[in-house]
Short mmCIF file of C-alpha atoms in Angstrom, two decimals:
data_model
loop_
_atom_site.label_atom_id
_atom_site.label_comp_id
_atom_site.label_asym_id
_atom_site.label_seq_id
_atom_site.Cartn_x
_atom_site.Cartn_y
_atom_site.Cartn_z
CA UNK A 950 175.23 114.70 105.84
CA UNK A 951 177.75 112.87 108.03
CA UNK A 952 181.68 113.89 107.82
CA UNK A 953 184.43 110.95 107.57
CA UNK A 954 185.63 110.32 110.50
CA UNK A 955 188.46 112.87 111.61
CA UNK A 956 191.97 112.37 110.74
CA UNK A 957 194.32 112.05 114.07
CA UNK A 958 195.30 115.23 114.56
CA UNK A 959 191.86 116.61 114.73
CA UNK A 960 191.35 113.75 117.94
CA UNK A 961 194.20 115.49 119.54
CA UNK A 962 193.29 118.73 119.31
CA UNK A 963 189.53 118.01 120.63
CA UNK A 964 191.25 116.12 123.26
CA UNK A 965 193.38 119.21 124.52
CA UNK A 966 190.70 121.16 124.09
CA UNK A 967 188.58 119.59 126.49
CA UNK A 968 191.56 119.10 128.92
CA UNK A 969 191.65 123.32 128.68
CA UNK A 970 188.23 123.50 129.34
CA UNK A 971 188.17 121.45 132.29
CA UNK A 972 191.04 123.11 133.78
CA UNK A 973 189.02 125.76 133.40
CA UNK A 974 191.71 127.70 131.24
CA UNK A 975 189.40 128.90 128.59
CA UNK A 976 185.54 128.57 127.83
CA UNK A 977 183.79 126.59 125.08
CA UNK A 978 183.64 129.03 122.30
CA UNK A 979 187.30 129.66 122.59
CA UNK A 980 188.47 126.16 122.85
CA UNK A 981 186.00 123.86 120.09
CA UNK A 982 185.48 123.73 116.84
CA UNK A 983 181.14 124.89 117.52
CA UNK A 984 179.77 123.64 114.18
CA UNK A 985 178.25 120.92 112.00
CA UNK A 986 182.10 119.87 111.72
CA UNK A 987 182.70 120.28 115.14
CA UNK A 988 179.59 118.30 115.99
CA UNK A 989 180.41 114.81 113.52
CA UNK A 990 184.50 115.20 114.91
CA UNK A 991 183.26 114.88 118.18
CA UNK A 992 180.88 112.39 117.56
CA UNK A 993 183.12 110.05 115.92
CA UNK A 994 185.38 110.49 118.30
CA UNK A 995 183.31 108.90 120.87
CA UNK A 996 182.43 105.97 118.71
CA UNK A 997 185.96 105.31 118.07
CA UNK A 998 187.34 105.70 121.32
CA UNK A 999 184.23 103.42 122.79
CA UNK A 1000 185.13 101.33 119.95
CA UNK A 1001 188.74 100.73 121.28
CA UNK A 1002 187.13 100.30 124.70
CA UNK A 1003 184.73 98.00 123.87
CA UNK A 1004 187.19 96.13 121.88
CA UNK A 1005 189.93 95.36 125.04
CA UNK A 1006 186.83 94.84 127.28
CA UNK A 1007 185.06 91.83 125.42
CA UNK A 1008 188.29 90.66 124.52
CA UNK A 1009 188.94 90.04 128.72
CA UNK A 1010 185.57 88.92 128.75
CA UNK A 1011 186.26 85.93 126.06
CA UNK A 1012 189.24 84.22 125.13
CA UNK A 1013 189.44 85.78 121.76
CA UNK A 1014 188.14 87.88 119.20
CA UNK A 1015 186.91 85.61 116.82
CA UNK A 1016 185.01 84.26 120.05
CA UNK A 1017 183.76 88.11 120.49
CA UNK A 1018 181.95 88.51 116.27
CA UNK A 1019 180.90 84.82 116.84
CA UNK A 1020 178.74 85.57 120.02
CA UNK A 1021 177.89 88.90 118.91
CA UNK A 1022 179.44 90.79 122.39
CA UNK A 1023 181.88 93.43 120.66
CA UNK A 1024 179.03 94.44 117.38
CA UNK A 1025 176.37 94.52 120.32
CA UNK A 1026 178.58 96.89 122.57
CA UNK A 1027 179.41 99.04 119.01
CA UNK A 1028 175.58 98.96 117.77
CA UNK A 1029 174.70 100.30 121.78
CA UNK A 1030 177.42 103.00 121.15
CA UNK A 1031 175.84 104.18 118.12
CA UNK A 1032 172.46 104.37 119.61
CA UNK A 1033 173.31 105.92 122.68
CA UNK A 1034 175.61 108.78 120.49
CA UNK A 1035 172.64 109.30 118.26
CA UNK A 1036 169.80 109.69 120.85
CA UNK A 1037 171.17 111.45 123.26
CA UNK A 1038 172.15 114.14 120.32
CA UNK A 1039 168.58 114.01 119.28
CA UNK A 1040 167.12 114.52 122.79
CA UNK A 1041 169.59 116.78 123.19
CA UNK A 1042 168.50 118.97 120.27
CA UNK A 1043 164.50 118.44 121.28
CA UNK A 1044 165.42 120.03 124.72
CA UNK A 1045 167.13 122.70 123.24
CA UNK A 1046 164.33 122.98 120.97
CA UNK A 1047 161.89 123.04 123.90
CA UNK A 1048 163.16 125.37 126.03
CA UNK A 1049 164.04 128.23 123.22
CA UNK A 1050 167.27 127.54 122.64
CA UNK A 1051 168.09 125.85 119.77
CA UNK A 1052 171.87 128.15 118.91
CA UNK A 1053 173.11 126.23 122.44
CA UNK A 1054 172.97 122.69 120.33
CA UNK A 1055 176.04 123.06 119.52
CA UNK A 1056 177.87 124.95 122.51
CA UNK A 1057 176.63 121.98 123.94
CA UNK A 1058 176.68 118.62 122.90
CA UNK A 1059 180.33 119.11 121.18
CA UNK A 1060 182.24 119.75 124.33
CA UNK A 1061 179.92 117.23 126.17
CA UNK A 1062 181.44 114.65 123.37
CA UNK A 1063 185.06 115.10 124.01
CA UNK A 1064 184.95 115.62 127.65
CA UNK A 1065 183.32 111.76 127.50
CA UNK A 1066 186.08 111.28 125.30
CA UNK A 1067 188.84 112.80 127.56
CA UNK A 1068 187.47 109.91 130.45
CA UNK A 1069 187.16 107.25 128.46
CA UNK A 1070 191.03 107.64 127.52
CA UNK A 1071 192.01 108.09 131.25
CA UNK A 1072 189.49 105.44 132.50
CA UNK A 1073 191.13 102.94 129.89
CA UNK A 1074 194.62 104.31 130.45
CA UNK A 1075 194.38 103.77 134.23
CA UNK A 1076 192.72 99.91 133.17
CA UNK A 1077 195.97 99.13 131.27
CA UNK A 1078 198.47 100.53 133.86
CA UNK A 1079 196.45 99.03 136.66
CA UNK A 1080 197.84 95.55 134.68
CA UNK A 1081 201.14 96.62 135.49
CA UNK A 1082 201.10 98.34 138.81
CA UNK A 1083 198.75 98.12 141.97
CA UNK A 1084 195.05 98.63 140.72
CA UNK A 1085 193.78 99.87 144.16
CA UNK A 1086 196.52 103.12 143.10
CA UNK A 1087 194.22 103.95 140.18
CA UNK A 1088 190.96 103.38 141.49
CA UNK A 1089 191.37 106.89 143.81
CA UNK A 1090 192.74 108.11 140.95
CA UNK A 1091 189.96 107.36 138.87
CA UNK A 1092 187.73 108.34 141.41
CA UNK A 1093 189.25 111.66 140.97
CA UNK A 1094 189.02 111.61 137.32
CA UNK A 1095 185.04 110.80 137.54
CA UNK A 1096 184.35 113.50 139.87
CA UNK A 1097 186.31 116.18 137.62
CA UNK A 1098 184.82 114.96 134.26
CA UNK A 1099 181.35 114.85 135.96
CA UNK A 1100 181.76 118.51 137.40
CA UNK A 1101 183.21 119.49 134.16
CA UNK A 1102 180.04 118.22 132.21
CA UNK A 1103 177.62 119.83 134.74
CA UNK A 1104 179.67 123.37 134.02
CA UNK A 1105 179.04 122.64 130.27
CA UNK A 1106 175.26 122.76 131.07
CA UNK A 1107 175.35 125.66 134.12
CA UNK A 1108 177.80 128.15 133.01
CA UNK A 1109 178.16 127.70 129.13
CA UNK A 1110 174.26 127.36 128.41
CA UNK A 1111 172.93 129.19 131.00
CA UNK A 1112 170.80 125.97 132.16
CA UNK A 1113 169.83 125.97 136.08
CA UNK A 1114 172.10 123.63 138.33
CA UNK A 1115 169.56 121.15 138.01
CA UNK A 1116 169.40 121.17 134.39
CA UNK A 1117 172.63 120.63 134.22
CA UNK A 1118 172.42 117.90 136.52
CA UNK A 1119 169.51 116.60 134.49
CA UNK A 1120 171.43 116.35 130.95
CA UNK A 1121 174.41 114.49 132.79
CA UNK A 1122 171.48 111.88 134.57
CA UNK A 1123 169.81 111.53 130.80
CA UNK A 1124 173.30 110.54 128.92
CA UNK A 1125 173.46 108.10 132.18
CA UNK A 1126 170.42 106.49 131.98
CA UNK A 1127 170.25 106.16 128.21
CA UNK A 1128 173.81 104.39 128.33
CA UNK A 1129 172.65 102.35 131.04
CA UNK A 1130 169.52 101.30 129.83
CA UNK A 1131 170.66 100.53 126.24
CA UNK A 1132 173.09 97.98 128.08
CA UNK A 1133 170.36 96.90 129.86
CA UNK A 1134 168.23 96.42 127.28
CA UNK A 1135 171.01 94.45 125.33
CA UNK A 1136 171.45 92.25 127.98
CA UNK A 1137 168.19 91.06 128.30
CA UNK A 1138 168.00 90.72 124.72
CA UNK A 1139 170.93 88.10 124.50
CA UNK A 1140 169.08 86.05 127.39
CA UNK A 1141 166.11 85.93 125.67
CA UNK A 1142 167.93 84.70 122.29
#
């Protein structure tokens, strides 16, 4: 059964939590909630935040939101979000499946969740203050931010599950590509129609 989505404070708290992990101040189990809970806090999490995202982002692209529903650009980019949340968990789970280790679900995709959620804030923070200041400051910046979040992801995989470095590598490639080729498949869709 899916959860309500969590209440503010539970947002927070998932968000420090990945910050600790990624500073590497403490290790999954000690820093996320690593249950069915857990799991639908950290998934709505991601839809919301995307949601906010997605929001400012075809809002720049058009000259208003009614513009946005009418063309069908913002519930395209939320209807991509929710696909791409829901089958990456469930390829997630089949690999786990797979390769005997179905108690790592969890241990897994949960931190995975906020630490997309962690970037998502800082990518979108550094959009809004690169309105107000220099953009070419945040783009190192941001730089830096991708490169921590991606390393942070690939310890998720390496050091939490116990996958090989190239596992790893290949979970962070398979939430890539499904992103990218749900956008993909979007676009071509609106040409088409």
């Amino acid at each position: 059964m899916i959860n309500p989505p969590p209440n503010p404070n539970v947002i927070k708290d998932g968000i420090v939590s990945a910050f600790k992990f990624m500073s590497k101040k403490n290790n999954v189990s000690s820093v996320f909630n690593l249950n069915s809970n857990g799991f639908w806090d950290s998934c709505w999490t991601v839809f919301l935040i995307n949601a906010v995202v997605s929001a400012l982002a075809s809002y720049g692209i058009k000259a208003n939101l009614d513009g946005d529903i009418q063309s069908g650009i913002l519930p395209r980019l939320l209807l991509i979000t929710i696909i791409d949340i829901c089958l990456f968990s469930i390829l997630v789970n089949a690999i786990f499946q797979k390769i005997g280790k179905p108690d790592a679900f969890y241990r897994f995709i949960i931190p995975f969740n906020w630490i997309q959620s962690f970037q998502a804030i800082a990518m979108l923070s550094f959009a809004v203050l690169g309105l107000i200041f220099p953009p070419s400051v945040f783009v190192f910046i941001g730089i830096g931010v991708v490169i921590w979040v991606t390393f942070s992801l690939w310890r998720v995989g390496k050091e939490e599950i116990g996958l090989t470095g190239w596992g790893a590598t290949g979970m962070i490639f398979l939430s890539v590509f499904i992103e990218a080729s749900l956008g993909m498949l979007s676009r071509s869709l609106s040409m088409t129609f």
